[in-house]
Each structure stands twice: as C-alpha cells, then as structure tokens.
Amino acid sequence: MADRTNEAAIRVMRLDKTFGDRKALDQVSIEVRPGEMVALIGASGSGKSTLLRHVAGLTRGDRGQGRVEVLGVCVQAEGRIAADIRRIRPQIGFVFQQFNLVGRLPVITNVLTGALGRMPAWRSLAGRFTLEERRAAVDALSRVGIAETAWQRASTLSGGQQQRAAIARTLVQGAGIILADEPIASLDPESSRRVMEILAAANAEDGTTVLVSLHQVDYAVRYCPRTVALRQGRVVYDGPSAALTPRFLRELYGAEASALIDGAAPRQAPVKPQMPLGPDRAAAVA
Amino acid sequence: MTVSTHAVPLSPPLRRSVLRLIGWGIVLGALAASWKGADMRPWALFQDAGNMAVFAADFFPPDFTEWRYYLGELLVTLQIAAWGTALAIVGAIPFGLLSAENIAPVWVRQPVRRLMDAFRAINEMVFAMLFVVAVGLGPFAGVLALFLHTTGILAKLFSEAVEAIDPRPVEGIRATGAGPLEEIVYGVIPQVLPLWISYSLYRFESNVRSATVVGMVGAGGIGVVLWEIIRGFYFAQTSAVMIMIIVTVTVIDLVSARLRRLFI
C-alpha cells in the first residue's frame, strides 16, 4: 500500500449520465483514497445508485470525457465499459439494496459465487469449489455472524441476514473496495445497525475502501468520517460528515432536507463523527 | 355524491355489446363457411346407426390373449418417449437460452426462434415418416421424431421461463467478476429449474401419447401393433390394446402430475 498512497482507490472524473432528458449525473468528480469509508447521501433520485453502478461498470456513462478508474485501472471511459472489466471486477464488491442473492441456492453457494471471478471456467461451471474456497466462505459467514445458516436456502433468511450474506460474498471475493448501494434502506433499525457495523469492521480490520450510499444522514455521520452529498446529479458537498448539521443540510437541500434528517435511524444525541472503529468495537462485530 | 352514483350506467356501454355481437358473428360465420370443407354430415351417424352398432359390437369382448406381446411393445413406446424427451431437454437448454430476450442478442435470438418455430410447426408424425425413410423402420425413427418436435416446444417454454426471471440476482453474480456462462449457471438456472423440470415432465406425458401414434407410420412400439390389427380388422384385439394404452397413459399422467407438484 505504501507506494500506492497517491493512487486513488476510486476516481470518478467529470462523469455525465442522461436518462431520456433527465440528467442523472452532471459532471460528477470524486476521489476516494484507499482505506477510506465514505458516505454518499442524497434524496431518492439524486444519483447515488447511478453513481455507484457506474463505478462498478454495471452502467455506462454518456459519451464525453467522463471516466471512472478503480485502483488505477480504467472501468469505463467516454461512455464505454473497459473491455477487460472482468479483470478489475473481483476487486469491487457490490452490495445491493435488494441483496441480489439467488434465493433458491444455499447461502454458502451464494457466498461462494464471490470466488467465481478468480476460478478457471471448467471448475466454476462444474460447481467444483475447493476446500479452501469453502473454508473461506464459512469464515466470511462467521464474520458476519450467520454461519449457522450456511446450508439454508437464501430465500429463507430475513432481510438483514440476506444483506449480511451479500457482504460475506464480497469478503470471499477478497474485494479491496466495497460499493454498497443503499444497503440498509430495506432493513429495520437493528439490522441496519449490524450491517453498518460489519461494513465499518471490514473497513477498519481489512483496510477495505467502502463507499456506501445512504438515505439518512444519521448513519453517515455515525459510521463514515467523510460524506459526499449529491443533489440532482451534482456533487453539492464533499467533506467531513461532522459538518452535516440539520441547518447545513437545509441549506444544501432546501425542502428535501427533511427526508434525509427524519430517518428511522436510532438517533444518538449528540451525533458525533466516529473515526474508524476501535478494535474492541470491531471485535464485537466479528 | 348521489349525483355521481346515479350517473353510473346500469348496463354495459353500447359499443361493448356491439363488439361482442360482431365477435360471435365472426366465429359462427367461420364455422358455417367450414361446413362444406369439413364434409359435415351429422345425419350419417343416425342413418348408419345400424352399421355403427355392428362395428362397435366387434370390439367386445376385448381379446387379451396376446397381452405379453402388447406389454412388451408398450414398454418400447415408453422407452421411445423417454429418449425422445431426454434428448429434447438437452437440445432445448441451449436453444431455449439462446431464444430468450434477456440472454441472447437479437441477431442470435431471431434465427434460433425461427428454427424452433419450424421444429414445432412440423408434427411429430411427419418427422417420423421422414426419419423412417432416413434411418429405417423402428423405434429410433420415433425417438428422432419426438426429439425434434419436442425440442421446438421445450425451447419455447424454457425461454419464456428465462425471460420471466428476476434480473437482480444475475447482476449480483455479474458484479463479482463472473463471466456470462457463470452468470447463467449460478444466476439464471437456479431460478428457472423448477419450471423447467415441470415442463419437461409434462412433455414426457405428452410424448407417451405421441409415441403411440408415431408408431403407426412404422416408427416402432405399440403404434405398429395398433396399425397392423386395425388394418387386419381384428377389433377385439384393437380394443384390448386401446384399453392398455389408456391405462398406461393415465398412470403416467397421474405420477407425472404428482412429481410436477413437488417441484413447483
């Protein structure tokens, strides 16, 4: 890592995306350094998901000068996905709002799909996972605290457990970067807290870079030192999460601000930014 | 409030009843126009009622003396259906995937779909006659006939199941860096498997019925026997064979319906 300090983990440069006649992303530029945990906030429709999907190369930007790099490797440029996208994808773990697990497969198989990108095709198509790969999957499941569900069908898990399985998938992937798209938007407060702590633990213990989009500012302030705020596809703020007082949010978002502030998040008074979790806290999660 | 309630008419709009009348008119008109072509002579049933009664009497009592032979040929028929269906499933997996909108690009999908249309359009009897010429009389011609026709049917059913999947798990697999084939094996197949199994079992049922018929053009099995004894006017034996076919098909249908319920 030492010689790569100048290398951004994620670099987005002047990215544009238009859906019909609506600009979803408008000259977005952000840079995330390795080991950072950054929140992406904004009301629904502000471009958070769109931006994350562009970083993972799941969606193409408009033609133009827009460019996305991950760990110094081009993901897409000028509206074209890099031809060798599959080389960089194993480095990018994606956590979806709807978990995107295969419901009929056992949890452990879902987690093992994280290893597909590194396996030779004959082995992955035959479903032959090595013992080490299985062990890594069980380890990942124990880290997120649901090892006992390994052989259950994924569809039988609760939402919170499914999201933890999805994070375990990115752990098996060995991804250096986790992009989490509204990972807690469909979860209850208790599950939300656990999912956020698992992401924070991955960040603190493995040095995984985390970029997580959130609907509610409280979580951003609690778990992420830095926040990027989007509004109508534009970056309107990029700085310490601590500065995001309700008053400042109203300045940024006007009437939309209330949706971001009055979340279901358990409010801790007074909200203070927390730097990467201390080892005691992280250990409790793992 | 009262005004709006009373404003709702109590009979359907005139346009709809007129359209319904026209619809029925077309259906009845088409049937009337087909009367001559189909050589409809319902009174023949009554005029020749005496002949019919004599003919029907010939079927009783059924003559089961050669039941061992029939049973053997019936087994061959089941074997034809089993192989025809199995080969068709193997063929329908790639063709079904390649004709699904969410898997294959249009320049692959359209030609594959048209080919499958052709397989479906030609009845298995016609295929059987052609294969009897190509590979000779016997069950193998029947297997090939069922194989082609059923491939066309299953490919269509399989692709419809694939088009109805939830795309999100597939994207979840893609995001890990998996390749397109891995996306299909881990993201698509697990979602469609129960439906695919159910369709395949259903086609096996249908193919047991079809296999009795393709035999009549020489493609092996009980159909050959049936053809021989009908042509030889051995109606007591014909009725025995028909009873055995009915029992077999009913049993297969019941078992297969049970199995299908397990997978859905």
XYZ file of C-alpha atoms in Angstrom:
550
model
C 0.000 0.000 0.000
C 2.850 2.362 0.914
C 3.937 3.000 -2.644
C 0.355 3.473 -3.722
C -0.561 6.295 -1.400
C -1.014 8.601 -4.371
C -3.194 6.094 -6.148
C -6.882 6.725 -5.585
C -8.996 3.684 -4.787
C -11.858 5.220 -6.726
C -11.534 8.096 -9.124
C -14.521 9.479 -10.995
C -13.852 12.269 -13.429
C -16.454 14.555 -14.994
C -18.991 11.784 -15.354
C -22.282 12.538 -17.080
C -25.305 10.302 -17.360
C -28.580 11.196 -19.026
C -31.777 9.151 -18.797
C -34.066 10.456 -21.540
C -33.941 14.188 -20.987
C -33.119 13.978 -17.284
C -29.562 14.431 -16.154
C -28.908 11.736 -13.537
C -25.244 12.604 -13.155
C -23.896 16.021 -14.026
C -20.132 16.392 -14.251
C -19.551 14.293 -11.160
C -15.961 14.063 -9.949
C -14.982 12.349 -6.734
C -11.915 10.657 -5.434
C -11.731 8.107 -2.630
C -8.387 7.156 -1.121
C -7.568 3.577 -0.162
C -8.891 2.668 3.270
C -11.458 5.429 3.448
C -15.081 4.899 4.435
C -17.177 7.440 2.612
C -20.915 8.011 2.683
C -22.861 9.081 -0.360
C -26.029 10.877 0.629
C -28.901 12.482 -1.189
C -32.645 12.219 -1.607
C -34.010 9.454 -3.833
C -33.346 10.300 -7.452
C -30.273 12.355 -6.608
C -27.986 9.943 -8.463
C -26.438 7.905 -5.624
C -27.272 4.466 -7.058
C -26.486 5.601 -10.576
C -23.050 6.771 -9.494
C -22.236 3.527 -7.665
C -23.385 1.437 -10.624
C -21.088 3.465 -12.864
C -18.140 2.876 -10.554
C -18.772 -0.894 -10.741
C -19.129 -0.738 -14.513
C -22.706 -2.036 -14.390
C -23.970 1.054 -16.227
C -22.385 3.128 -18.983
C -21.966 6.864 -18.739
C -22.722 9.309 -21.524
C -20.182 9.767 -24.254
C -17.924 12.645 -23.437
C -14.917 12.988 -21.214
C -16.380 11.031 -18.300
C -14.006 8.464 -16.858
C -14.012 6.025 -13.925
C -10.910 4.366 -12.514
C -10.678 1.842 -9.710
C -7.261 1.181 -8.183
C -5.717 2.913 -11.156
C -7.453 0.615 -13.665
C -9.959 2.064 -16.100
C -13.530 0.821 -15.540
C -15.097 2.988 -18.200
C -14.192 5.984 -20.275
C -16.133 8.129 -22.714
C -19.260 6.023 -22.395
C -17.540 2.685 -22.993
C -17.035 -0.069 -20.435
C -13.423 -1.243 -20.419
C -13.019 -4.432 -22.442
C -11.127 -6.061 -19.589
C -13.698 -5.060 -16.963
C -13.783 -8.609 -15.608
C -10.168 -8.268 -14.513
C -10.959 -5.442 -12.131
C -14.444 -6.580 -11.014
C -13.216 -9.127 -8.447
C -11.637 -6.126 -6.709
C -15.019 -4.407 -6.477
C -17.561 -5.884 -4.086
C -21.072 -4.629 -4.721
C -23.753 -4.710 -2.047
C -27.252 -4.066 -3.382
C -30.293 -2.609 -1.686
C -32.272 -5.745 -2.560
C -29.336 -8.056 -1.644
C -29.426 -9.708 -5.101
C -28.860 -13.191 -3.768
C -30.063 -16.226 -5.695
C -32.959 -17.230 -3.473
C -33.072 -20.906 -4.355
C -29.382 -21.555 -3.778
C -27.981 -22.267 -0.328
C -26.435 -19.323 1.474
C -22.966 -20.842 1.198
C -23.235 -21.201 -2.583
C -24.296 -17.578 -2.827
C -21.247 -16.612 -0.801
C -19.018 -18.880 -2.904
C -20.057 -17.067 -6.077
C -17.726 -14.371 -4.792
C -14.878 -16.640 -5.872
C -16.145 -17.110 -9.452
C -14.085 -14.281 -10.874
C -10.849 -15.986 -9.852
C -11.768 -19.579 -10.763
C -10.987 -21.323 -14.044
C -14.177 -21.705 -16.048
C -14.233 -25.505 -16.084
C -14.247 -25.582 -12.316
C -16.824 -22.853 -11.781
C -19.226 -24.254 -14.403
C -18.992 -27.688 -12.813
C -19.620 -26.143 -9.402
C -16.374 -27.572 -8.017
C -15.277 -25.287 -5.225
C -12.067 -26.217 -3.475
C -11.877 -26.924 0.225
C -10.077 -23.629 0.818
C -12.799 -21.752 -1.017
C -15.446 -23.428 1.110
C -13.492 -22.652 4.231
C -13.192 -19.006 3.177
C -16.957 -18.908 2.654
C -17.691 -20.317 6.101
C -15.162 -17.899 7.628
C -16.860 -14.995 5.877
C -20.249 -16.175 7.123
C -18.968 -16.396 10.690
C -17.519 -12.922 10.409
C -20.928 -11.525 9.537
C -22.463 -13.712 12.236
C -24.686 -16.083 10.235
C -22.513 -19.194 9.839
C -25.363 -21.388 11.103
C -27.461 -20.525 8.027
C -24.841 -21.800 5.561
C -26.945 -24.619 4.116
C -30.293 -22.874 4.235
C -31.826 -21.530 1.059
C -31.004 -17.835 0.820
C -34.689 -17.001 0.378
C -35.474 -18.306 3.868
C -33.286 -15.672 5.540
C -34.542 -12.385 6.930
C -33.651 -9.205 5.075
C -30.884 -8.354 7.491
C -29.379 -11.836 7.268
C -29.564 -11.744 3.469
C -27.693 -8.470 3.412
C -25.031 -9.934 5.695
C -24.728 -12.923 3.335
C -24.303 -10.469 0.475
C -21.479 -8.772 2.363
C -19.935 -12.197 3.038
C -19.937 -12.663 -0.733
C -17.771 -9.553 -1.131
C -15.464 -10.853 1.632
C -14.919 -14.141 -0.241
C -14.371 -12.068 -3.338
C -11.460 -10.510 -1.476
C -12.610 -7.172 -2.810
C -10.392 -4.227 -1.908
C -13.343 -1.936 -2.418
C -16.937 -2.344 -1.325
C -19.618 -0.311 -3.044
C -22.814 -0.500 -1.027
C -25.944 0.826 -2.701
C -28.473 1.754 -0.009
C -27.586 -1.445 1.866
C -29.894 -0.627 4.779
C -32.814 1.017 3.013
C -34.979 -2.130 3.245
C -33.943 -3.104 6.767
C -35.213 -2.441 10.255
C -33.077 -0.224 12.544
C -31.453 -3.123 14.397
C -30.440 -4.948 11.194
C -29.336 -1.628 9.721
C -27.005 -1.071 12.636
C -25.473 -4.535 12.304
C -24.941 -4.193 8.568
C -23.277 -0.815 9.015
C -21.026 -2.168 11.752
C -19.970 -5.081 9.549
C -19.071 -2.651 6.773
C -17.206 -0.497 9.276
C -15.363 -3.560 10.569
C -14.303 -4.581 7.046
C -13.018 -1.060 6.634
C -11.186 -0.964 9.960
C -9.774 -4.509 10.012
C -9.036 -5.276 6.371
C -8.453 -1.732 5.209
C -11.253 -2.199 2.672
C -12.290 1.005 0.999
C -16.029 1.498 1.481
C -18.290 3.798 -0.477
C -21.817 3.490 0.857
C -24.905 5.347 -0.283
C -27.386 6.178 2.432
C -30.780 7.676 2.616
C -30.369 9.029 6.098
C -27.674 11.363 7.292
C -27.562 9.917 10.834
C -25.879 6.753 9.640
C -23.429 8.696 7.520
C -22.457 10.799 10.500
C -22.137 7.753 12.762
C -20.118 5.456 10.539
C -18.381 7.488 7.865
C -15.798 10.210 8.549
C -16.403 11.710 5.131
C -19.582 12.351 3.171
C -20.241 13.211 -0.440
C -23.648 14.785 -0.916
C -25.467 14.642 -4.232
C -28.388 16.696 -5.365
C -29.973 16.291 -8.772
C -26.894 14.547 -10.070
C -24.433 17.132 -8.849
C -21.932 16.946 -6.000
C -23.043 19.672 -3.622
C -20.819 18.789 -0.694
C -17.695 16.730 -0.130
C -16.138 16.920 3.303
C -16.287 15.808 6.903
C -19.594 14.220 7.884
C -19.477 16.144 11.145
C -20.301 19.342 9.312
C -23.676 17.987 8.218
C -25.866 19.698 10.749
C -29.586 19.873 10.088
C -29.159 23.534 9.376
C -26.436 22.941 6.799
C -28.488 20.174 5.196
C -31.402 22.547 4.817
C -29.027 24.950 3.133
C -27.925 22.199 0.729
C -31.263 20.592 0.042
C -33.983 23.096 0.937
C -37.289 21.351 1.487
C -35.853 17.922 0.533
C -33.649 18.012 3.625
C -36.355 16.692 5.919
C -36.348 13.297 4.174
C -32.656 12.954 4.915
C -32.867 14.047 8.527
C -36.044 12.371 9.822
C -34.898 8.880 9.205
C -35.722 5.738 11.081
C -32.128 5.667 12.275
C -31.621 5.422 16.015
C -30.511 8.927 16.794
C -27.685 9.233 19.242
C -27.521 12.582 20.866
C -25.328 14.391 20.192
C -24.305 12.946 16.851
C -20.574 12.849 16.597
C -18.485 11.514 13.772
C -16.650 8.372 14.667
C -13.301 7.629 13.186
C -12.719 4.021 12.151
C -13.999 1.734 14.843
C -11.707 0.883 17.685
C -10.516 -2.725 17.849
C -12.801 -3.536 20.788
C -15.881 -2.465 18.848
C -14.741 -4.164 15.679
C -14.027 -7.387 17.527
C -17.526 -7.370 18.940
C -18.850 -7.261 15.397
C -16.627 -10.017 14.116
C -72.442 12.003 -4.026
C -75.901 10.895 -5.072
C -75.443 12.512 -8.449
C -72.253 10.599 -9.242
C -73.710 7.265 -8.082
C -76.713 7.671 -10.353
C -74.504 8.685 -13.250
C -73.047 5.156 -13.430
C -74.992 3.324 -16.180
C -76.506 0.010 -15.149
C -75.901 -1.748 -18.460
C -72.570 -2.047 -20.303
C -71.792 0.610 -22.902
C -73.409 0.074 -26.278
C -70.046 -0.154 -28.044
C -69.046 -3.185 -25.997
C -72.244 -5.142 -26.717
C -71.955 -4.360 -30.423
C -68.351 -5.578 -30.438
C -69.390 -8.761 -28.671
C -72.104 -9.408 -31.264
C -69.640 -8.876 -34.084
C -67.170 -11.262 -32.414
C -69.742 -14.031 -32.176
C -70.829 -13.306 -35.749
C -67.261 -13.873 -36.977
C -66.865 -17.135 -35.065
C -70.189 -18.554 -36.250
C -69.568 -17.301 -39.804
C -66.179 -19.061 -39.910
C -67.743 -22.299 -38.682
C -70.538 -22.090 -41.248
C -68.022 -21.432 -44.020
C -66.080 -24.525 -42.963
C -69.100 -26.820 -43.015
C -68.643 -27.998 -46.595
C -64.879 -28.265 -46.436
C -65.057 -30.450 -43.340
C -67.677 -32.657 -45.020
C -70.030 -32.311 -42.069
C -72.758 -34.982 -42.301
C -74.116 -35.448 -38.782
C -77.171 -37.360 -40.080
C -74.801 -40.062 -41.317
C -74.384 -41.025 -37.671
C -78.092 -41.796 -37.473
C -78.624 -43.191 -40.956
C -75.836 -45.674 -40.469
C -76.579 -46.273 -36.810
C -77.098 -49.967 -37.520
C -73.643 -50.327 -39.072
C -72.129 -48.399 -36.162
C -73.711 -50.774 -33.675
C -72.374 -53.816 -35.513
C -68.944 -52.179 -35.743
C -68.937 -51.306 -32.022
C -70.040 -54.851 -31.139
C -66.927 -56.194 -32.850
C -64.837 -54.502 -30.151
C -66.351 -56.641 -27.402
C -65.213 -58.587 -25.592
C -61.608 -57.332 -25.781
C -59.157 -60.058 -26.726
C -56.188 -60.019 -24.345
C -54.666 -63.357 -25.425
C -51.504 -61.700 -26.707
C -51.139 -59.312 -23.769
C -47.460 -60.196 -23.189
C -46.623 -59.053 -26.696
C -48.635 -55.850 -26.287
C -46.995 -55.121 -22.963
C -43.542 -55.521 -24.497
C -44.398 -53.107 -27.306
C -45.958 -50.699 -24.828
C -42.690 -50.725 -22.938
C -40.854 -49.908 -26.175
C -43.251 -46.992 -26.628
C -42.393 -45.669 -23.162
C -38.707 -46.069 -23.966
C -39.135 -44.104 -27.194
C -40.879 -41.338 -25.246
C -38.159 -41.347 -22.568
C -35.284 -40.985 -25.040
C -37.125 -38.528 -27.255
C -37.855 -36.330 -24.270
C -34.366 -36.644 -22.753
C -32.651 -35.643 -25.990
C -35.123 -32.804 -26.414
C -34.324 -31.451 -22.939
C -30.617 -31.485 -23.756
C -31.300 -29.644 -27.000
C -33.816 -27.222 -25.515
C -31.450 -25.898 -22.839
C -29.064 -24.108 -25.222
C -31.781 -23.257 -27.752
C -34.088 -22.008 -25.005
C -31.396 -19.781 -23.537
C -30.422 -18.526 -26.991
C -34.004 -17.529 -27.775
C -34.511 -15.616 -24.510
C -34.679 -11.857 -24.834
C -32.615 -11.187 -21.715
C -29.789 -13.559 -22.698
C -29.140 -13.511 -26.418
C -28.765 -10.522 -28.767
C -31.407 -10.142 -31.441
C -29.234 -11.479 -34.273
C -28.868 -14.781 -32.437
C -32.333 -14.866 -30.912
C -34.365 -14.385 -34.075
C -32.773 -17.151 -36.187
C -32.913 -19.586 -33.249
C -36.563 -18.767 -32.601
C -37.466 -19.285 -36.255
C -35.688 -22.633 -36.256
C -37.640 -23.655 -33.154
C -40.864 -22.476 -34.834
C -40.063 -24.826 -37.690
C -39.482 -27.741 -35.293
C -42.838 -27.081 -33.661
C -44.729 -26.469 -36.878
C -43.936 -29.929 -38.265
C -45.977 -32.573 -36.491
C -44.083 -35.497 -34.975
C -45.948 -37.842 -37.349
C -44.434 -36.047 -40.341
C -40.971 -36.135 -38.791
C -41.468 -39.841 -38.094
C -42.309 -40.589 -41.716
C -39.194 -38.735 -42.839
C -36.942 -40.487 -40.318
C -38.353 -43.888 -41.208
C -37.000 -43.200 -44.682
C -33.699 -41.899 -43.331
C -32.824 -44.391 -40.583
C -35.158 -47.233 -41.422
C -38.256 -48.662 -39.744
C -38.146 -48.971 -35.983
C -38.121 -47.139 -32.675
C -35.064 -44.975 -33.433
C -37.027 -43.099 -36.097
C -39.668 -42.433 -33.445
C -37.087 -41.181 -30.977
C -35.698 -38.724 -33.527
C -39.167 -37.507 -34.463
C -40.134 -36.828 -30.850
C -36.711 -35.299 -30.195
C -37.014 -32.634 -32.909
C -40.630 -31.701 -32.300
C -40.232 -31.610 -28.508
C -37.031 -29.563 -28.751
C -39.048 -26.890 -30.519
C -41.724 -26.915 -27.833
C -39.439 -27.075 -24.807
C -37.087 -24.400 -26.165
C -40.014 -22.003 -26.349
C -41.276 -22.885 -22.869
C -37.755 -22.758 -21.399
C -37.046 -19.354 -22.939
C -40.298 -17.940 -21.604
C -39.282 -19.060 -18.117
C -35.884 -17.418 -18.570
C -37.474 -14.174 -19.710
C -39.517 -14.036 -16.509
C -36.585 -14.276 -14.084
C -35.594 -11.646 -11.564
C -32.575 -9.872 -13.099
C -31.159 -8.700 -9.772
C -29.504 -11.945 -8.613
C -27.893 -12.228 -12.045
C -26.465 -8.747 -11.621
C -25.251 -9.778 -8.186
C -23.286 -12.618 -9.785
C -22.025 -10.355 -12.566
C -20.711 -7.833 -10.040
C -18.355 -10.463 -8.583
C -16.473 -10.605 -11.878
C -18.117 -13.805 -13.115
C -18.353 -14.491 -16.840
C -21.556 -14.763 -18.888
C -21.713 -18.570 -18.657
C -21.230 -18.414 -14.893
C -23.996 -15.813 -14.687
C -26.287 -18.331 -16.377
C -25.234 -21.319 -14.286
C -25.410 -19.513 -10.934
C -27.913 -16.731 -11.571
C -30.376 -17.940 -14.196
C -30.625 -21.734 -13.987
C -31.408 -21.909 -10.244
C -34.320 -19.534 -10.821
C -35.856 -21.437 -13.740
C -35.063 -25.010 -12.722
C -38.415 -25.867 -11.075
C -40.332 -24.637 -14.104
C -38.004 -26.399 -16.499
C -38.468 -29.690 -14.665
C -42.206 -29.261 -14.626
C -42.348 -28.516 -18.365
C -40.093 -31.481 -19.128
C -42.293 -33.884 -17.175
C -45.354 -32.521 -18.889
C -43.748 -33.070 -22.276
C -42.867 -36.621 -21.269
C -46.560 -37.235 -20.590
C -47.490 -35.828 -23.982
C -44.736 -37.791 -25.676
C -46.033 -41.083 -24.295
C -49.293 -40.286 -26.074
C -47.481 -39.153 -29.228
C -45.234 -42.207 -29.230
C -48.254 -44.484 -29.661
C -49.138 -42.529 -32.794
C -45.703 -42.199 -34.402
C -45.520 -45.974 -34.211
C -48.319 -46.112 -36.787
C -46.014 -44.893 -39.542
C -43.551 -47.638 -38.692
C -41.534 -45.930 -36.012
C -41.786 -48.783 -33.550
C -43.680 -49.563 -30.378
C -47.341 -50.233 -29.727
C -48.348 -47.954 -32.596
C -47.073 -50.518 -35.110
C -49.152 -53.228 -33.438
C -52.193 -50.992 -33.399
C -51.804 -50.209 -37.070
C -51.455 -53.868 -38.001
C -54.524 -55.078 -36.111
C -56.730 -52.182 -37.230
C -55.808 -52.851 -40.841
C -56.485 -56.554 -40.296
C -59.957 -55.797 -38.796
C -59.020 -57.526 -35.509
C -61.241 -55.222 -33.494
C -61.367 -57.327 -30.317
C -57.585 -57.116 -30.120
C -57.675 -53.426 -31.046
C -59.904 -52.713 -28.081
C -57.541 -54.666 -25.795
C -54.578 -52.587 -26.988
C -56.531 -49.345 -26.630
C -57.502 -50.240 -23.078
C -53.870 -50.946 -22.239
C -52.789 -47.613 -23.759
C -55.460 -45.747 -21.808
C -54.368 -47.351 -18.533
C -50.674 -46.658 -19.199
C -51.192 -43.042 -20.217
C -53.448 -42.430 -17.212
C -50.897 -43.875 -14.800
C -48.063 -41.841 -16.335
C -50.174 -38.674 -16.204
C -51.024 -39.201 -12.547
C -47.464 -39.957 -11.493
C -46.024 -37.096 -13.502
C -48.590 -34.618 -12.165
C -47.596 -35.676 -8.641
C -43.913 -35.202 -9.430
C -44.511 -31.822 -11.001
C -46.286 -30.600 -7.906
C -43.177 -31.488 -5.926
C -41.039 -29.089 -7.954
C -43.274 -26.050 -8.170
